[in-house]
Each structure stands twice: as structure tokens, then as C-alpha cells.
Amino acid sequence: MANNTADLDVVDLGDLPNIDADSIQPIDIESLIGTHDPRHAPRILVLYGSLRQRSFSKLASEEASRLLRWYGCEVRTFDPTGLPLPDAADADHPKVQELRELAQWSEGMLWVSPERHGSMTSIMKAQIDWIPLSLGGVRPTQGKTLAVMQVSGGSQSFNTVNQLRILGRWMRMITIPNQSSIPKAFLEFNDDDRMDKSPLYLRLVDVCEELVKFTWLTRGRSAYLTDRYSERVESAEELSHRVNQKSL
């Protein structure tokens, strides 16, 4: 995982100038987990969908990453630069391997895409397409939490977050109810590449807080939540076939 960004440092409120210190609250972990649930920092993978030098989806993802770190998460961001188009390279390509390793490492994800021609970008879709539903007997996204966000150059739209939700469902992820859509993103970020205080910023904070809560709530129960009757039946049939075969 050579080219990812590992955000392991503690973020204090000095790094979050738009936060109301009297209103933001740490996650009440004890209200969300059981006695035997894991207690390590939630592992969140952040994907953004642009290669522009000043990418507003990347800036939004960085703003969210700071908040996720304040809430106690370990955050890694995948840089899509150099990722080949799906099927244009083998799965052993270094960038593909990096992305897949991060997907397996993560316990939750945040996807942030620009909206282009009324849809997510091809850069965003390519990253998701390179993450398989099954990898060596392991489902790298199943049962993990997901938050979705979009930025737009024009007026308010929810096309991209709706499409990302469909993909999250297809990847068998637990997509949180809240979401963020930032219209006219060029007006929302200042010359220091930080998001200005606004109702849109408040929604971004809500999304991060909710993603962390749902990750604490579900990760210790992910195996049970994704245990399916149809797969148990199939596994029983495979076992019966193996046990009853006449020769090895």
C-alpha cells in the first residue's frame, strides 16, 4: 500500500476552525458496541473521483478525513492517479493491488465523486469496478459501512449520490442514511482549500459522525448480519458432494 495516505495523527479542534466546540461530541462507544466487540480505531478508506490539480472532491474528502480522525478513526485515502481502466490491465497491476489491499483492510468507506454529465465520474467508477465482489474466498466490501458524497459545479443535484448508493448495495455494503451533496463547490472552498462554514459544511459533519457511529455499531456483528440462508444451502450442497464423491 505504498501510495496511500495514512492519516493516523490525532486531530484537535484547532484543525477544525468551523466546528462549534460546544456542539460537537465524541462518539459514545459504549452506547454502540457489545462487551466482546472490537475496540480498535475504526478503519475507514476514502475514495475520491477526480485527477484535477485542484479537485473539489479531493478537498471534500480531506475535510471529511480530518473530521473522521477527530472522531477517532484510522483513515487512509487512495490516490487514483495511475489506476488503469478496468480490463485494460491485469489485476496484479500495482495500483490495483494497492486498492484491493486497502479495501480488505477497511471496515468502512467514504466515496466522494464529482458529478459530470449528470453522473459520477469514470475515475470514481473505475475504482469501484476494480474492487471485486469476491477475492480469494473473501468478500472485500460485504458488511462494511459506506457513506456517499458528491460535489457539483452547478446547481444542487443528487444523481451521483443516488448512483453511489446503488453501487454500495451491489457491493453488499451498509450504506448510511445520511449523505452530502455540495453544489457550486467552487464557492464553498476558500483560498486555503478549506470548506467554509455553511449548512453544507454542517451536513458534511453529520455524514462523518453518522458513518463512525454505524461502523462502531455494525462491525462486530458483520459476520452475523451477512450470514445468508442461500449461501448456507449452497455450502451444504458442496460439502455433501465432496463427502459423497467416489474418488478424490
Short mmCIF file of C-alpha atoms in Angstrom, two decimals:
data_model
loop_
_atom_site.label_atom_id
_atom_site.label_comp_id
_atom_site.label_asym_id
_atom_site.label_seq_id
_atom_site.Cartn_x
_atom_site.Cartn_y
_atom_site.Cartn_z
CA MET A 1 0.00 0.00 0.00
CA ALA A 2 2.80 2.33 -0.96
CA ASN A 3 0.96 5.34 -2.35
CA ASN A 4 -1.94 5.71 0.03
CA THR A 5 -2.18 8.45 2.61
CA ALA A 6 -2.37 7.17 6.17
CA ASP A 7 -3.99 9.72 8.48
CA LEU A 8 -3.03 8.39 11.88
CA ASP A 9 -2.36 11.65 13.76
CA VAL A 10 -4.83 12.96 16.26
CA VAL A 11 -6.80 15.96 15.01
CA ASP A 12 -7.76 18.63 17.53
CA LEU A 13 -10.36 21.35 17.20
CA GLY A 14 -7.66 23.78 16.14
CA ASP A 15 -7.59 21.88 12.83
CA LEU A 16 -11.36 22.31 12.50
CA PRO A 17 -11.93 26.09 12.56
CA ASN A 18 -15.59 25.86 11.53
CA ILE A 19 -16.61 23.48 14.31
CA ASP A 20 -18.63 24.69 17.27
CA ALA A 21 -16.70 23.23 20.19
CA ASP A 22 -19.80 23.26 22.41
CA SER A 23 -21.85 21.23 19.94
CA ILE A 24 -19.51 18.57 18.59
CA GLN A 25 -19.48 15.41 20.70
CA PRO A 26 -17.14 12.41 20.82
CA ILE A 27 -18.68 9.10 19.85
CA ASP A 28 -20.29 7.36 22.82
CA ILE A 29 -18.78 3.99 22.00
CA GLU A 30 -20.41 2.19 24.93
CA SER A 31 -23.86 3.00 23.52
CA LEU A 32 -23.00 1.24 20.26
CA ILE A 33 -20.96 -1.88 20.99
CA GLY A 34 -21.24 -5.08 22.96
CA THR A 35 -18.96 -6.44 25.64
CA HIS A 36 -16.90 -8.55 23.26
CA ASP A 37 -16.91 -6.24 20.22
CA PRO A 38 -13.56 -4.97 18.89
CA ARG A 39 -12.37 -1.65 20.31
CA HIS A 40 -9.60 -0.61 17.94
CA ALA A 41 -9.99 2.58 15.92
CA PRO A 42 -12.44 2.12 13.02
CA ARG A 43 -10.56 1.74 9.73
CA ILE A 44 -12.01 3.99 7.01
CA LEU A 45 -10.97 4.03 3.34
CA VAL A 46 -11.65 7.25 1.42
CA LEU A 47 -12.06 7.29 -2.37
CA TYR A 48 -12.42 10.45 -4.45
CA GLY A 49 -13.20 10.74 -8.15
CA SER A 50 -11.03 13.36 -9.83
CA LEU A 51 -7.46 13.81 -11.05
CA ARG A 52 -7.60 17.60 -11.33
CA GLN A 53 -4.79 19.53 -9.67
CA ARG A 54 -7.37 21.36 -7.54
CA SER A 55 -10.05 18.75 -7.14
CA PHE A 56 -13.08 19.70 -5.09
CA SER A 57 -13.97 16.06 -4.49
CA LYS A 58 -10.47 15.59 -3.07
CA LEU A 59 -10.81 18.76 -0.96
CA ALA A 60 -14.15 17.50 0.37
CA SER A 61 -12.59 14.12 1.12
CA GLU A 62 -9.75 15.82 3.00
CA GLU A 63 -12.23 17.88 5.01
CA ALA A 64 -14.11 14.70 5.87
CA SER A 65 -10.89 12.85 6.72
CA ARG A 66 -9.99 15.45 9.33
CA LEU A 67 -13.38 15.00 10.94
CA LEU A 68 -13.17 11.21 10.84
CA ARG A 69 -9.79 11.41 12.53
CA TRP A 70 -11.20 13.70 15.23
CA TYR A 71 -13.91 11.10 15.80
CA GLY A 72 -11.14 8.56 16.42
CA CYS A 73 -10.82 6.74 13.09
CA GLU A 74 -7.78 5.49 11.25
CA VAL A 75 -8.17 6.93 7.77
CA ARG A 76 -6.44 6.00 4.53
CA THR A 77 -7.05 7.77 1.22
CA PHE A 78 -6.46 6.07 -2.11
CA ASP A 79 -4.88 8.23 -4.82
CA PRO A 80 -6.44 7.16 -8.17
CA THR A 81 -3.55 8.58 -10.19
CA GLY A 82 -2.15 5.80 -12.36
CA LEU A 83 -5.02 3.36 -11.81
CA PRO A 84 -5.71 1.68 -15.17
CA LEU A 85 -9.16 1.34 -16.63
CA PRO A 86 -10.89 -1.92 -15.70
CA ASP A 87 -9.82 -4.74 -18.05
CA ALA A 88 -7.03 -2.56 -19.52
CA ALA A 89 -4.51 -4.23 -17.21
CA ASP A 90 -4.19 -7.38 -15.15
CA ALA A 91 -5.28 -7.49 -11.54
CA ASP A 92 -1.63 -7.72 -10.46
CA HIS A 93 -1.07 -4.11 -11.53
CA PRO A 94 0.47 -2.29 -8.52
CA LYS A 95 -2.30 0.32 -8.26
CA VAL A 96 -4.99 -2.36 -8.47
CA GLN A 97 -3.27 -4.39 -5.77
CA GLU A 98 -2.95 -1.29 -3.60
CA LEU A 99 -6.65 -0.52 -3.92
CA ARG A 100 -7.71 -4.10 -3.21
CA GLU A 101 -5.48 -4.34 -0.15
CA LEU A 102 -6.99 -1.13 1.18
CA ALA A 103 -10.50 -2.43 0.54
CA GLN A 104 -9.73 -5.57 2.55
CA TRP A 105 -8.07 -3.51 5.32
CA SER A 106 -11.03 -1.17 5.71
CA GLU A 107 -14.10 -1.57 7.92
CA GLY A 108 -15.95 1.33 6.31
CA MET A 109 -15.62 3.58 3.28
CA LEU A 110 -16.35 7.12 2.18
CA TRP A 111 -16.89 7.71 -1.55
CA VAL A 112 -16.74 11.29 -2.84
CA SER A 113 -17.34 11.91 -6.54
CA PRO A 114 -17.82 14.95 -8.73
CA GLU A 115 -20.92 14.97 -10.89
CA ARG A 116 -20.08 15.05 -14.59
CA HIS A 117 -22.77 14.92 -17.29
CA GLY A 118 -25.29 14.09 -14.59
CA SER A 119 -23.34 11.09 -13.33
CA MET A 120 -20.37 10.01 -11.28
CA THR A 121 -17.02 10.30 -13.00
CA SER A 122 -15.34 7.43 -14.79
CA ILE A 123 -12.46 7.83 -12.33
CA MET A 124 -14.81 7.06 -9.44
CA LYS A 125 -16.48 4.17 -11.23
CA ALA A 126 -13.14 2.64 -12.24
CA GLN A 127 -12.05 2.44 -8.61
CA ILE A 128 -15.24 0.69 -7.59
CA ASP A 129 -15.10 -1.65 -10.59
CA TRP A 130 -11.60 -2.78 -9.62
CA ILE A 131 -12.88 -3.92 -6.21
CA PRO A 132 -14.35 -7.39 -6.79
CA LEU A 133 -17.36 -8.83 -5.00
CA SER A 134 -15.24 -11.81 -4.05
CA LEU A 135 -11.46 -12.10 -3.77
CA GLY A 136 -9.87 -15.39 -2.84
CA GLY A 137 -12.91 -16.52 -0.87
CA VAL A 138 -13.14 -13.13 0.90
CA ARG A 139 -15.77 -10.51 0.07
CA PRO A 140 -13.76 -7.27 0.48
CA THR A 141 -16.78 -4.98 0.85
CA GLN A 142 -19.56 -7.14 2.27
CA GLY A 143 -20.96 -5.92 5.58
CA LYS A 144 -18.77 -2.82 5.68
CA THR A 145 -20.23 0.63 6.16
CA LEU A 146 -20.38 3.24 3.41
CA ALA A 147 -21.04 6.98 3.24
CA VAL A 148 -21.52 8.78 -0.08
CA MET A 149 -20.89 12.39 -1.08
CA GLN A 150 -20.80 14.40 -4.28
CA VAL A 151 -19.63 17.80 -5.46
CA SER A 152 -21.11 19.70 -8.40
CA GLY A 153 -20.02 22.65 -10.48
CA GLY A 154 -23.62 23.74 -10.95
CA SER A 155 -26.90 23.67 -9.06
CA GLN A 156 -27.96 21.13 -6.46
CA SER A 157 -28.18 17.54 -7.67
CA PHE A 158 -28.41 14.10 -6.12
CA ASN A 159 -27.79 12.00 -9.24
CA THR A 160 -24.32 10.90 -8.20
CA VAL A 161 -25.06 10.05 -4.57
CA ASN A 162 -28.06 8.02 -5.75
CA GLN A 163 -25.85 6.10 -8.18
CA LEU A 164 -23.23 5.54 -5.50
CA ARG A 165 -25.93 4.13 -3.24
CA ILE A 166 -26.89 1.61 -5.93
CA LEU A 167 -23.25 0.55 -6.23
CA GLY A 168 -22.93 0.29 -2.46
CA ARG A 169 -25.94 -2.00 -2.34
CA TRP A 170 -24.49 -4.10 -5.17
CA MET A 171 -21.21 -4.35 -3.22
CA ARG A 172 -23.23 -5.59 -0.21
CA MET A 173 -22.29 -2.61 1.92
CA ILE A 174 -24.26 -0.98 4.74
CA THR A 175 -24.84 2.48 3.30
CA ILE A 176 -25.73 5.00 5.98
CA PRO A 177 -28.95 7.06 5.63
CA ASN A 178 -27.25 10.47 5.54
CA GLN A 179 -25.40 11.87 2.51
CA SER A 180 -23.81 15.09 1.32
CA SER A 181 -24.22 16.96 -1.97
CA ILE A 182 -22.24 20.18 -2.42
CA PRO A 183 -23.47 22.36 -5.32
CA LYS A 184 -21.29 25.10 -6.85
CA ALA A 185 -18.36 23.63 -4.98
CA PHE A 186 -16.02 26.35 -6.23
CA LEU A 187 -17.89 28.78 -3.95
CA GLU A 188 -17.67 26.53 -0.88
CA PHE A 189 -13.89 26.22 -0.58
CA ASN A 190 -11.64 29.16 0.21
CA ASP A 191 -8.13 30.04 -0.97
CA ASP A 192 -6.68 27.85 1.78
CA ASP A 193 -8.52 24.85 0.26
CA ARG A 194 -10.75 24.57 3.32
CA MET A 195 -14.53 24.38 3.24
CA ASP A 196 -16.28 27.47 4.52
CA LYS A 197 -18.81 27.30 7.35
CA SER A 198 -22.29 26.85 5.89
CA PRO A 199 -25.28 24.48 6.07
CA LEU A 200 -23.43 22.35 3.51
CA TYR A 201 -20.48 22.04 5.88
CA LEU A 202 -22.82 21.08 8.71
CA ARG A 203 -24.20 18.27 6.55
CA LEU A 204 -20.68 17.03 5.80
CA VAL A 205 -20.02 16.84 9.54
CA ASP A 206 -23.29 14.94 10.03
CA VAL A 207 -22.26 12.37 7.42
CA CYS A 208 -18.89 11.77 9.07
CA GLU A 209 -20.40 11.44 12.54
CA GLU A 210 -23.04 9.01 11.30
CA LEU A 211 -20.51 6.90 9.39
CA VAL A 212 -18.42 6.46 12.53
CA LYS A 213 -21.47 5.56 14.64
CA PHE A 214 -22.68 2.96 12.15
CA THR A 215 -19.19 1.47 11.85
CA TRP A 216 -18.91 1.03 15.62
CA LEU A 217 -22.44 -0.37 15.72
CA THR A 218 -22.16 -2.96 12.96
CA ARG A 219 -18.57 -4.10 12.51
CA GLY A 220 -18.60 -6.50 15.45
CA ARG A 221 -21.77 -8.08 14.03
CA SER A 222 -20.87 -8.01 10.36
CA ALA A 223 -20.36 -11.78 10.03
CA TYR A 224 -23.78 -12.50 11.51
CA LEU A 225 -25.55 -9.73 9.58
CA THR A 226 -24.23 -11.11 6.29
CA ASP A 227 -24.82 -14.81 7.09
CA ARG A 228 -27.34 -15.83 4.41
CA TYR A 229 -29.62 -18.84 4.09
CA SER A 230 -28.94 -19.22 0.36
CA GLU A 231 -25.19 -19.38 0.92
CA ARG A 232 -25.58 -21.88 3.77
CA VAL A 233 -27.66 -24.12 1.48
CA GLU A 234 -25.08 -23.88 -1.27
CA SER A 235 -22.26 -24.66 1.14
CA ALA A 236 -24.15 -27.69 2.45
CA GLU A 237 -24.63 -28.98 -1.09
CA GLU A 238 -20.92 -28.52 -1.85
CA LEU A 239 -19.99 -30.39 1.33
CA SER A 240 -22.37 -33.22 0.51
CA HIS A 241 -20.94 -33.53 -3.00
CA ARG A 242 -17.37 -33.65 -1.67
CA VAL A 243 -18.11 -36.19 1.08
CA ASN A 244 -20.08 -38.50 -1.21
CA GLN A 245 -17.82 -38.46 -4.26
CA LYS A 246 -16.47 -41.87 -5.17
CA SER A 247 -12.84 -40.88 -5.63
CA LEU A 248 -10.51 -37.97 -4.94
#
